XYZ file of C-alpha atoms in Angstrom:
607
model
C -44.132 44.251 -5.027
C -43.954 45.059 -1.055
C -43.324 41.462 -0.465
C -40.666 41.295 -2.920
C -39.166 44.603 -1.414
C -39.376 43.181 2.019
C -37.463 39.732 0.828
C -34.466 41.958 -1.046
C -32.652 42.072 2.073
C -32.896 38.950 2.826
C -31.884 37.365 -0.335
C -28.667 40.119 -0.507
C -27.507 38.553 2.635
C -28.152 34.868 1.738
C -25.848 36.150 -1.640
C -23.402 37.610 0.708
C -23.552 34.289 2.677
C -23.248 31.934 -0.515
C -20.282 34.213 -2.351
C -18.605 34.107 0.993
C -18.408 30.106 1.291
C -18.320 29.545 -2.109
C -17.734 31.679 -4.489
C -13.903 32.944 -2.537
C -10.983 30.543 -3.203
C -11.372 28.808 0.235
C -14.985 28.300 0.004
C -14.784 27.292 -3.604
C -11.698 24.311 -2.733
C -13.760 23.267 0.369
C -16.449 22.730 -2.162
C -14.537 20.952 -4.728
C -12.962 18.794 -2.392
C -15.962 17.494 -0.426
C -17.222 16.590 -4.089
C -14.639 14.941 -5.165
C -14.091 12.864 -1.875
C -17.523 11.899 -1.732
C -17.530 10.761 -5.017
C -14.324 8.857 -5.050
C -14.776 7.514 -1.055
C -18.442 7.211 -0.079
C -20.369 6.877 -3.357
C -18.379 3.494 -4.010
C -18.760 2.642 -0.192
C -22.784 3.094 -0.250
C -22.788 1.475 -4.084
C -21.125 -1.696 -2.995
C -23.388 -2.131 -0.162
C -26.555 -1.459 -2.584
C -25.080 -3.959 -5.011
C -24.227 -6.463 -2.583
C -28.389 -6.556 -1.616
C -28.952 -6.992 -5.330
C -29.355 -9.951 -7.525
C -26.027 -10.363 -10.027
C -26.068 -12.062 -14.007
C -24.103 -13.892 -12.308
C -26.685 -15.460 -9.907
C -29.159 -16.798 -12.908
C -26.642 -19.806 -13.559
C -26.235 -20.464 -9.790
C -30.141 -19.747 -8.870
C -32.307 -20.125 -11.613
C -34.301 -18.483 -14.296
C -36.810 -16.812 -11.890
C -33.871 -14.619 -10.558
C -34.851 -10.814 -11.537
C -31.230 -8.942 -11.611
C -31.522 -5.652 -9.876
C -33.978 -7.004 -7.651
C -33.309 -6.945 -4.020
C -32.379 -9.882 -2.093
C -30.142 -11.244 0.761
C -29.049 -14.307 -1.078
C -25.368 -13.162 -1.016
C -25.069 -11.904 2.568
C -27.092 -15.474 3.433
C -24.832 -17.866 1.351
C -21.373 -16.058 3.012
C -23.171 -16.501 6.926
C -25.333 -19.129 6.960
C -25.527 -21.765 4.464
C -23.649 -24.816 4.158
C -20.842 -23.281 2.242
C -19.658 -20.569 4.912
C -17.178 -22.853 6.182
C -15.187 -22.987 2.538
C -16.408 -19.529 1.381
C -15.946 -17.496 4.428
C -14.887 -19.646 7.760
C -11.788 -20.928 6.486
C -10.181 -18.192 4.447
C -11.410 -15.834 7.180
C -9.249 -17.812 9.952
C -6.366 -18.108 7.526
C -6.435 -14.681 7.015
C -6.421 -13.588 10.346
C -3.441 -16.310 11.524
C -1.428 -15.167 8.074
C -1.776 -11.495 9.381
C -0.814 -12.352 13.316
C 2.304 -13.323 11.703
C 2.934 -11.055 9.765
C 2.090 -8.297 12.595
C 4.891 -10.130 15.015
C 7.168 -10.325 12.296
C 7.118 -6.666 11.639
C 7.024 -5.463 15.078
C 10.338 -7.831 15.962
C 12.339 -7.660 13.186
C 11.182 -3.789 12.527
C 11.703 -3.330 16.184
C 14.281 -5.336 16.444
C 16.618 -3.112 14.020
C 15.296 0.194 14.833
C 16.756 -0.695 18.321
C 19.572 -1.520 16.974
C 20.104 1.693 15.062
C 19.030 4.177 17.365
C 20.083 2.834 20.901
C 23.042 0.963 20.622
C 26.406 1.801 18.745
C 26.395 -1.161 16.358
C 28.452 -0.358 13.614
C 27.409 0.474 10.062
C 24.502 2.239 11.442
C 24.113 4.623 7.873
C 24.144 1.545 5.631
C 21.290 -0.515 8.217
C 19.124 2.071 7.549
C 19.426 2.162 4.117
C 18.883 -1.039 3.009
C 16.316 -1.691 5.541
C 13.774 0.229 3.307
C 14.957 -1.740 0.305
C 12.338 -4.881 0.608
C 9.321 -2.813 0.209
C 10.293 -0.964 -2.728
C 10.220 -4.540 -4.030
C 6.840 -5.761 -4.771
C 5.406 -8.480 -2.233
C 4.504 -10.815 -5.046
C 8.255 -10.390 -5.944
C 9.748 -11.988 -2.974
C 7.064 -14.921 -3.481
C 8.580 -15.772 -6.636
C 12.083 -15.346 -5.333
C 10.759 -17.888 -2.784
C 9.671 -20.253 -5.330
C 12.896 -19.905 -6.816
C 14.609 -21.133 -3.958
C 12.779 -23.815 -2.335
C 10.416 -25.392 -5.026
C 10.926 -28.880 -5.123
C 10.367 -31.505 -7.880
C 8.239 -33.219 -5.423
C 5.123 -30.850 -6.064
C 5.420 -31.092 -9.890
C 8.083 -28.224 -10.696
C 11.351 -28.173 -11.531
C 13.765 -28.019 -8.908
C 14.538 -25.189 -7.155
C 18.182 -23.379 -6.228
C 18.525 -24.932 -2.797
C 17.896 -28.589 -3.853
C 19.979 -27.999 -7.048
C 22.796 -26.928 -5.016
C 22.481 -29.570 -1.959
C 20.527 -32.316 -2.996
C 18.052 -31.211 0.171
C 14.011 -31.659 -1.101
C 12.232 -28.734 0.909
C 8.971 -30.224 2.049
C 5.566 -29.068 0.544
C 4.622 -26.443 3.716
C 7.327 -24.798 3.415
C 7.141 -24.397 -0.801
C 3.097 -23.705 -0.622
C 0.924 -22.802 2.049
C 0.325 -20.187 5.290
C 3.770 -20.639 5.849
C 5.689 -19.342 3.443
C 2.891 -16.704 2.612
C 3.654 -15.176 6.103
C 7.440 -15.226 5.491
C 7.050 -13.845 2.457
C 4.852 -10.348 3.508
C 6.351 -10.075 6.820
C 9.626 -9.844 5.322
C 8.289 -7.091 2.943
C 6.477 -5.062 5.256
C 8.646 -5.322 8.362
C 10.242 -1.560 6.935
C 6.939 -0.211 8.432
C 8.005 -1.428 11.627
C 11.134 -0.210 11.330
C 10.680 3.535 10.556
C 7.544 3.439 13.013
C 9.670 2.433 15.607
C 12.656 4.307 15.046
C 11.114 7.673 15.247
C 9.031 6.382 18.454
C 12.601 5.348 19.910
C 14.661 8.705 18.890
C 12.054 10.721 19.995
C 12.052 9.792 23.742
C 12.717 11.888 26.597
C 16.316 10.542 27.509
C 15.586 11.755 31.046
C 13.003 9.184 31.834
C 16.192 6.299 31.219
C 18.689 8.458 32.788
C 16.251 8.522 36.341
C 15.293 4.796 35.846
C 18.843 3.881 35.947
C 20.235 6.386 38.615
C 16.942 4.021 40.984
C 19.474 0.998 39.741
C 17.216 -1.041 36.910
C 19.594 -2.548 34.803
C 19.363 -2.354 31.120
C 17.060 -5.157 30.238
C 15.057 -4.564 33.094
C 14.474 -0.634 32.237
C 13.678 -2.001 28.682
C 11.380 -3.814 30.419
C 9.383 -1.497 32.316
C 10.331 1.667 30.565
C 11.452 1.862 27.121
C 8.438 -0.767 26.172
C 5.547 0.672 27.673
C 6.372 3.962 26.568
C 6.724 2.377 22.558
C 3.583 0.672 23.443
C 1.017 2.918 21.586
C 3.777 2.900 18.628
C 4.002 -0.633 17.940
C 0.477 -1.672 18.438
C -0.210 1.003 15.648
C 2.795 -0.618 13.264
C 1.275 -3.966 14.296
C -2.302 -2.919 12.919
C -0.869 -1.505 9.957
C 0.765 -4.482 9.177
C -2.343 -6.296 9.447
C -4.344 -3.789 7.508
C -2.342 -4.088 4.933
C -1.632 -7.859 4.825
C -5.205 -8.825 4.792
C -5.590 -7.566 1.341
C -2.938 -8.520 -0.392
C -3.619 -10.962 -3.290
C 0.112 -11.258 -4.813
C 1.993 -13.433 -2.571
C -1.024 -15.886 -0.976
C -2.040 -16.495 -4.912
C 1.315 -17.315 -6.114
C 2.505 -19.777 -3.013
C -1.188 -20.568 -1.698
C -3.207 -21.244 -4.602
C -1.140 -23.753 -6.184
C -2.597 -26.066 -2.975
C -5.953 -24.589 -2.526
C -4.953 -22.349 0.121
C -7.410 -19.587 0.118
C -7.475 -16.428 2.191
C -10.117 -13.971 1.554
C -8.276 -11.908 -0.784
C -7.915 -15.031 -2.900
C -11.382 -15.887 -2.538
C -12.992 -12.431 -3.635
C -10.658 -12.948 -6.742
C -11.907 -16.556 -7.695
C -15.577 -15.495 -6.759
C -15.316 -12.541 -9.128
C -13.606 -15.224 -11.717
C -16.354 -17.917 -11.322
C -19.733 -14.835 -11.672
C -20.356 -14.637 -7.830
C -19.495 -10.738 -7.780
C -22.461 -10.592 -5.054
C -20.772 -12.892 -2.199
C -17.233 -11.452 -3.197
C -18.550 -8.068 -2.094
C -20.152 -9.266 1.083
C -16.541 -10.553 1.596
C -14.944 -7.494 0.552
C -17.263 -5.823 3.023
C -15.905 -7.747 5.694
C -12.214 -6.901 5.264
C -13.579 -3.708 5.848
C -15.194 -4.179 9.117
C -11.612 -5.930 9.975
C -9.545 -3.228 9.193
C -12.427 -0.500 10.650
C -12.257 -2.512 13.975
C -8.119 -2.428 13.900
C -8.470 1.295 13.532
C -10.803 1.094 16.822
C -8.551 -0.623 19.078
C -5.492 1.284 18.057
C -7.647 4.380 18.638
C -8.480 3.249 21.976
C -4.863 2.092 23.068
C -3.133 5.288 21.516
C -6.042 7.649 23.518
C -5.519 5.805 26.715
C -1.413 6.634 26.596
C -1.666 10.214 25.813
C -0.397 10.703 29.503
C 2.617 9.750 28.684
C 5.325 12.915 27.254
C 7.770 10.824 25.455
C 9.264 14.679 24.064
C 10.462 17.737 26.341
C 11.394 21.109 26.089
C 14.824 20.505 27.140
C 16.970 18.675 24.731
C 18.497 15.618 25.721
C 20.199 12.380 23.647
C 19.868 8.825 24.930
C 23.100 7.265 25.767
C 23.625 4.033 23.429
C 24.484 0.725 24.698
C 27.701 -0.346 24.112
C 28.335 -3.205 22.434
C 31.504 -4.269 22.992
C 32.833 -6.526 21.231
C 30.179 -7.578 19.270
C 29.398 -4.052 18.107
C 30.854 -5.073 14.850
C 29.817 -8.583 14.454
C 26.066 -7.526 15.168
C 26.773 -4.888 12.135
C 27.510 -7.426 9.525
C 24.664 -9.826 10.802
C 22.423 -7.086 10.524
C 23.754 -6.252 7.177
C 24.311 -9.474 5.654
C 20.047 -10.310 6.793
C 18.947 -7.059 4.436
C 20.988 -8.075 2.078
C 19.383 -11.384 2.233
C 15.954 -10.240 1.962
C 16.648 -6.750 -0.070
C 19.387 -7.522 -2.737
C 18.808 -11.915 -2.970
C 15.310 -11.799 -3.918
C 16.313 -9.797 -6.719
C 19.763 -11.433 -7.886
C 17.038 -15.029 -7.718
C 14.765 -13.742 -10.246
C 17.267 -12.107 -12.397
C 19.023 -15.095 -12.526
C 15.940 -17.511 -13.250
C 14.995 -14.955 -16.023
C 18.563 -15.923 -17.730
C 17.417 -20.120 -17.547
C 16.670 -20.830 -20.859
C 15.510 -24.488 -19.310
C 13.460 -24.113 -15.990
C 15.331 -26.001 -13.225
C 18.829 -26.230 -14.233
C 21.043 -23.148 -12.831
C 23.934 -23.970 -14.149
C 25.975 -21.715 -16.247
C 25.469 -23.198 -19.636
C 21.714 -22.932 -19.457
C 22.143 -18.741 -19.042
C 20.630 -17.232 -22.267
C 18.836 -14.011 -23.158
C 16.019 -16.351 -24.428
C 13.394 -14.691 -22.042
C 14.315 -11.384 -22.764
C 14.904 -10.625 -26.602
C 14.052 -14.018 -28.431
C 11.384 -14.235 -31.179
C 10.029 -17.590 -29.890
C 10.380 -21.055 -29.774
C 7.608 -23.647 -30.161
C 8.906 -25.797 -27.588
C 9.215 -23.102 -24.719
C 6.395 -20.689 -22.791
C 4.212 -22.154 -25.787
C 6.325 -20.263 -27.889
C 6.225 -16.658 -26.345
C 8.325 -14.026 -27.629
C 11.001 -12.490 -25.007
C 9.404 -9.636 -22.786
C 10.801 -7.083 -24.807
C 9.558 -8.273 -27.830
C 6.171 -8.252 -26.352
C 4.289 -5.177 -27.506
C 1.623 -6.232 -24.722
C 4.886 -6.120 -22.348
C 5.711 -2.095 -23.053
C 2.007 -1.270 -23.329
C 1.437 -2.080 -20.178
C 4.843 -0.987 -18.712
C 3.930 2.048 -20.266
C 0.218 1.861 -19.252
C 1.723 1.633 -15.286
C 4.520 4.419 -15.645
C 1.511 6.621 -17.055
C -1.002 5.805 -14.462
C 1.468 6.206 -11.949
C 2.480 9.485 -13.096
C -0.954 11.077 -13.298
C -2.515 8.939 -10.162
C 1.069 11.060 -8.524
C 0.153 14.197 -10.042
C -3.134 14.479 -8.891
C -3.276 12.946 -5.659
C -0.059 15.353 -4.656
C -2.389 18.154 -6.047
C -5.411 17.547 -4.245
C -3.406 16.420 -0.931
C -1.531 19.718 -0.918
C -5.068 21.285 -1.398
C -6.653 19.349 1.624
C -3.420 19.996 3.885
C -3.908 23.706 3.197
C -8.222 23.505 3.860
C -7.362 21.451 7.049
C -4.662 23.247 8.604
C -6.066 26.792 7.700
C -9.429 25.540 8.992
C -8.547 23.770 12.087
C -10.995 22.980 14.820
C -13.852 23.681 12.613
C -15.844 20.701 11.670
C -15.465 20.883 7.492
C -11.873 20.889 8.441
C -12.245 17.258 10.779
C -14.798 16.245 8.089
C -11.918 16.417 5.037
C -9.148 15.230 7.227
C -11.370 11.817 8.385
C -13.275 11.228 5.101
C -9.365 11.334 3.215
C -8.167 8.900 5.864
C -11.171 6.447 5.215
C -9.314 4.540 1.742
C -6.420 3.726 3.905
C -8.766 1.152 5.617
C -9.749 -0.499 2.846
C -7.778 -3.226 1.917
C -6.665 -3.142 -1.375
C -8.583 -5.977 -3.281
C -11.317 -5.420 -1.271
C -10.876 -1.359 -3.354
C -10.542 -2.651 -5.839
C -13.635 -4.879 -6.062
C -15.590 -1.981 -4.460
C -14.601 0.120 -8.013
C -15.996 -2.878 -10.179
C -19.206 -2.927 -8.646
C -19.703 0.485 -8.312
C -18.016 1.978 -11.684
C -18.053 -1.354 -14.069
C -21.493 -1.403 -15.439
C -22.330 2.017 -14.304
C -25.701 3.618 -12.285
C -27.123 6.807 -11.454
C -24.033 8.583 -10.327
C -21.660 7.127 -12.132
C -20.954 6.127 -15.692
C -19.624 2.434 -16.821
C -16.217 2.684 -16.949
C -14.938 -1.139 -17.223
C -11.905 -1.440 -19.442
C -11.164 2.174 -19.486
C -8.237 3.786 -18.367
C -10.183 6.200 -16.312
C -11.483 4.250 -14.381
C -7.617 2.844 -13.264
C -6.701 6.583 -12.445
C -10.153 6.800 -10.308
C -8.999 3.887 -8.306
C -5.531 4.967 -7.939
C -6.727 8.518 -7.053
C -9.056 6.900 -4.352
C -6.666 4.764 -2.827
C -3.602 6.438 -2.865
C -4.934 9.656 -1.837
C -4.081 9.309 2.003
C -0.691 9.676 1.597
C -0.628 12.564 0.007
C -3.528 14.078 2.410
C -0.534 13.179 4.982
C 1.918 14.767 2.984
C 0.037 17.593 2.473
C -1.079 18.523 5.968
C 2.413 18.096 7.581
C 3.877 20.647 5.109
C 0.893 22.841 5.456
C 1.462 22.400 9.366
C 5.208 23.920 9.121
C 3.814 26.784 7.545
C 3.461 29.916 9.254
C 0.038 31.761 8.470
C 1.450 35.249 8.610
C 3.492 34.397 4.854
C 0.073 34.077 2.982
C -1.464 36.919 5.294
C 1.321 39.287 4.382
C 0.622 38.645 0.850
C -3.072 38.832 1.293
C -2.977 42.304 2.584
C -0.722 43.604 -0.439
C -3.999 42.379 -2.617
C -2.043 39.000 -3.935
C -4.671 36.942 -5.474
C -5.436 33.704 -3.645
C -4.009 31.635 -6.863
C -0.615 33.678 -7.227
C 0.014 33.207 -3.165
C -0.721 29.438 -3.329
C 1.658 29.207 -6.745
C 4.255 31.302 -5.708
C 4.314 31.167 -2.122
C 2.709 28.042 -0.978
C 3.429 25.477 -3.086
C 7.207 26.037 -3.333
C 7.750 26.064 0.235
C 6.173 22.359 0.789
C 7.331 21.147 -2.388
C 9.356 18.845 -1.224
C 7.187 17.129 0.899
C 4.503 17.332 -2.138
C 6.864 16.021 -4.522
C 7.641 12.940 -2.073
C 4.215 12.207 -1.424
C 3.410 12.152 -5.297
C 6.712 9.767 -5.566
C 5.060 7.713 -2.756
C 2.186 7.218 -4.659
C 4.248 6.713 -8.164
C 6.008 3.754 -6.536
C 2.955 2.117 -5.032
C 0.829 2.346 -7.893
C 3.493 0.681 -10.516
C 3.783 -2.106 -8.844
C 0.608 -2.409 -7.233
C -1.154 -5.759 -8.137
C -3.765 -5.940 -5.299
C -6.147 -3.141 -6.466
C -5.816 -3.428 -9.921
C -6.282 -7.230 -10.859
C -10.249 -7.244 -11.006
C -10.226 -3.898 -12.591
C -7.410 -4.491 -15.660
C -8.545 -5.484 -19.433
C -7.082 -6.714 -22.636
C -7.228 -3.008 -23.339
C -5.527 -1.775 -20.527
C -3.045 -3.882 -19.471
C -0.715 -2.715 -16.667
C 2.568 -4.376 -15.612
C 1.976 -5.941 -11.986
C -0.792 -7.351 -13.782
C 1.664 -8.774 -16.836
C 3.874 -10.259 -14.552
C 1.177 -12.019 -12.697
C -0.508 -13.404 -15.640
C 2.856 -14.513 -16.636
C 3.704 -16.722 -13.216
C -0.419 -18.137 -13.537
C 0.127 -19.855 -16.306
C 3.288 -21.237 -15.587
C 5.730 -18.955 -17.761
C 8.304 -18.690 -14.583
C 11.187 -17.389 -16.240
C 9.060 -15.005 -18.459
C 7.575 -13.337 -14.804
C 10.927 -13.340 -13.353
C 12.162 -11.774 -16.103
C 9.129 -8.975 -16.537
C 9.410 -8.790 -12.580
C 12.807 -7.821 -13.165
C 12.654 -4.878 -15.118
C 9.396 -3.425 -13.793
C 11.985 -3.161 -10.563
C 14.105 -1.072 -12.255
C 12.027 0.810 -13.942
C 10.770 1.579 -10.758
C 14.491 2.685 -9.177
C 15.405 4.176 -11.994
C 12.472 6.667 -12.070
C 11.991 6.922 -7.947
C 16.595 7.585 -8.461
C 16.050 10.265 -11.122
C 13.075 12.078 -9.611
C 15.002 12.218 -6.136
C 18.030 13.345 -8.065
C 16.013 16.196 -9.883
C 14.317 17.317 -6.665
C 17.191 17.392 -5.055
C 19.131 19.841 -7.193
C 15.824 21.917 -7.168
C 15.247 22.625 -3.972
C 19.570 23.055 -3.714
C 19.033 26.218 -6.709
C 16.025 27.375 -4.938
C 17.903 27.533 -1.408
C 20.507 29.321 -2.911
């Protein structure tokens, strides 16, 4: 009884200690959130590495009968380094993944750079319009443009019908530029170059003018102050844009399936896929884990280039505007070249597909083929083996509706739990829970997204200690999207939460608000907006993301990326230009009307 008397303080102040950290609204979301990112970010991370070092079903047709699954082993890691088939399974895609994404990387950074120049240093004309449809290619989906590329160049001369250049003009595009590293580089630098240009325009506008203005008054003339000041000072701006480019690149599966696999051009997105296909899940993990290590080493070098040019203050105190470079008389003529190129790679793509979708006969473009065949028939025998138009496809609007759903809750929640970790972070700064949630949040955005997705399947598809077997589920799609999407939300989150001042929830606090009513009636509509864009961020990524979900989809869950792709695989062109088509506009239609809506919301709440 003493001893127990003697402890009673003890254990009062240990309850004081716990219902301080955990049991108050702060404590309790630090909690939840550590939970929840550990079990959608490192579980999977430690699980694929576990099943990577494990014998698969899959290995007992490869190996043999004396294979126990379960059982450790490092047959997978050993096969992938060191056997006689690293050169085809890892060597080769490897190096074809790393020259695709150099390309891609320098086609970002010029043509990105390239216009952002344009736009904010010089007065080329049409300057609102530029920036406009310069975002337009990556609301289209990657895979997208690689059809529209087929559309254009394919050539009778690698088994296909002809395509609308060599209908036109006769000319036979040759096979490297129809299939191959070539194209496949075109084709994603040309959708991701936007990065490059928003990067780089908000490096560019956000210079100190002052540092030009002294360069020239020493006499450097204006490619020569480019040169030597405007680039350096960029530097740390476009090495990050050229990493992200490359990040993201390396795990695409879209556009290297559709114009590399035709001729057995394999990257290593393509060759996790067709490992996964053929019941090697163990070596397409080991690859997955080395996209990883890729991406973790980009993130390493741009660390170390951005840290070594904080010196440099690109913003003062004093306001001051660049003067822009005049011109002349080409101010105009650069303003329709610049124009007439996004239209090119924006509004063309699009006009190709719908156009092939409206061929009732593959290959012939001219107008008395056009027919709503593709889109509304019933079926004929003789054409796509007899498959019905897309919209009389029930499997069609399930999984449009499957993607518009996913999209909607993967929004939902990762704006919820972003605006939750922007709040934890920025009203916990400096402390080390605080660097743990911002870093740990960060960590999917490395990933690349096959390499994501493949890390779900073996962690969540048949299931383990931690978590339950979720294959063909639609949970486990709305884990994955949750997972990877959740960065930019966390980003969303913690620059609204940054514009906040503290004193409007300590004001509140001190009138004895509860924590919830402050963060719903105080918090959350003052960063709505930048909530609501962060969940339409994730909305338009995840319906027509392909990449992450293609291991993970079932007969049960179809989604519409997926649709389209299965569509193209089997050769059903003008069926997957025509489903490509309208998952497009579903997607404007809905990102238009939710921009509208917000819009007039935050105008009523304003007033």
């Amino acid at each position: 009884m003493d001893r127990q008397r003697a402890l009673a303080p003890e254990l009062r102040r240990a309850a004081r200690w716990a219902s301080h950290r955990f049991v108050n609204p702060r404590g309790a979301s630090v909690a939840v959130l550590m939970v929840a990112l550990a079990y959608l970010v490192l579980v999977p991370l430690v699980g694929v590495i576990r099943t990577s070092l494990m014998w698969q079903p899959g290995d007992v047709r490869l190996v043999g009968e004396g294979v126990a699954v379960g059982a450790f082993t490092t047959y997978h890691w050993v096969s992938i380094f060191a056997s006689p088939l690293t050169r085809n399974l890892l060597i080769m895609p490897l190096l074809r993944t790393l020259a695709v994404a150099a390309g891609v990387a320098l086609m970002v950074v010029v043509i990105g750079g390239g216009l952002a120049w344009l736009v904010e240093r010089t007065d080329v004309a049409f300057r609102g319009p530029i920036t406009t449809l310069a975002v337009l290619p990556y609301i289209l989906p990657s895979w997208a443009l690689a059809m529209a590329w087929l559309t254009l160049f394919r050539n009778q001369g690698v088994g296909a019908p002809a395509g609308f250049v060599e209908f036109l003009t006769g000319w036979r595009a040759p096979e490297w530029l129809v299939y191959g590293g070539i194209p496949i580089t075109i084709a994603l630098g040309l959708h991701y170059f936007p990065f490059g240009f928003l990067f780089l325009a908000a490096a560019l506008r956000n210079l100190n003018a002052e540092l030009e203005e002294s360069a020239e008054v020493l006499g450097l003339g204006r490619w020569q102050m480019l040169r030597t000041v405007t680039f350096p000072l960029v530097l740390p701006a476009i090495f990050s844009v050229a990493l992200l480019a490359v990040a993201r690149s390396i795990g695409t599966f879209g556009t290297p399936a559709i114009l590399g696999l035709p001729v057995r051009f394999y990257v290593v997105a393509t060759q996790i896929y067709s490992l996964t296909l053929t019941g090697r899940e163990g070596q397409a993990y080991v690859l997955a884990l080395v996209l990883m290590g890729i991406a973790a080493l980009g993130l390493l070098a741009n660390l170390r280039v951005v840290g070594a040019r904080r010196s440099f203050t690109t913003v003062a105190g004093k306001g001051s505007r660049a003067r822009r470079v005049g011109l002349g008389r080409w101010r105009v003529a650069t303003g329709v070249l610049a124009l007439g190129f996004l239209l090119m790679v924006g509004v063309l793509p699009l006009l190709l597909l719908a156009w092939s979708s409206l061929m009732r006969n593959l290959g012939d473009y001219s107008l008395r083929n056009l027919s709503l065949h593709h889109w509304w028939s019933t079926g004929v025998p003789g054409i796509n083996d007899g498959q019905p138009g897309i919209l009389r496809n029930r499997q069609n609007l399930a999984a449009i509706y499957n993607s518009v759903q996913l999209g909607v809750l993967g929004g939902a929640a990762c704006a919820a739990m972003g605006l939750l970790i922007g709040y934890v972070v920025v009203r916990q700064r400096g402390r080390p829970i605080a660097y743990a949630l911002e870093q740990i949040s960060f960590v999917p955005m490395l990933i690349p997204s096959i390499a994501f997705g493949a890390v779900y399947l073996a962690v969540f598809g048949r299931g383990g200690t931690l978590t339950p077997a979720l294959y063909g589920t639609f949970t486990l799609l709305v884990l994955a999207t949750v997972g990877k999407q959740l960065p930019y939300a966390a980003r969303a989150g913690i620059s609204a939460q940054m514009q906040l001042a503290a004193e409007l929830e300590d004001v509140a606090a001190v009138l004895g608000i509860p924590w919830h009513r402050r963060f719903l009636r105080i918090l959350f509509p003052l960063t709505r907006p930048a909530v609501v864009g962060g969940a339409l961020i994730v909305f338009t990524t995840t319906v027509r993301e392909l990449s992450l979900y293609l291991l993970l989809v079932s007969p049960r869950t179809p989604l519409a990326a997926a649709q389209a792709y299965w569509y193209s695989e089997v050769g059903f062109r003008q069926l997957a230009d025509a489903f490509t088509v309208l998952l497009v506009g579903v997607v404007l239609s809905i990102t238009a009307i939710t921009t509208l809506l917000t819009r007039q919301d935050i105008g009523k709440t304003m007033s």
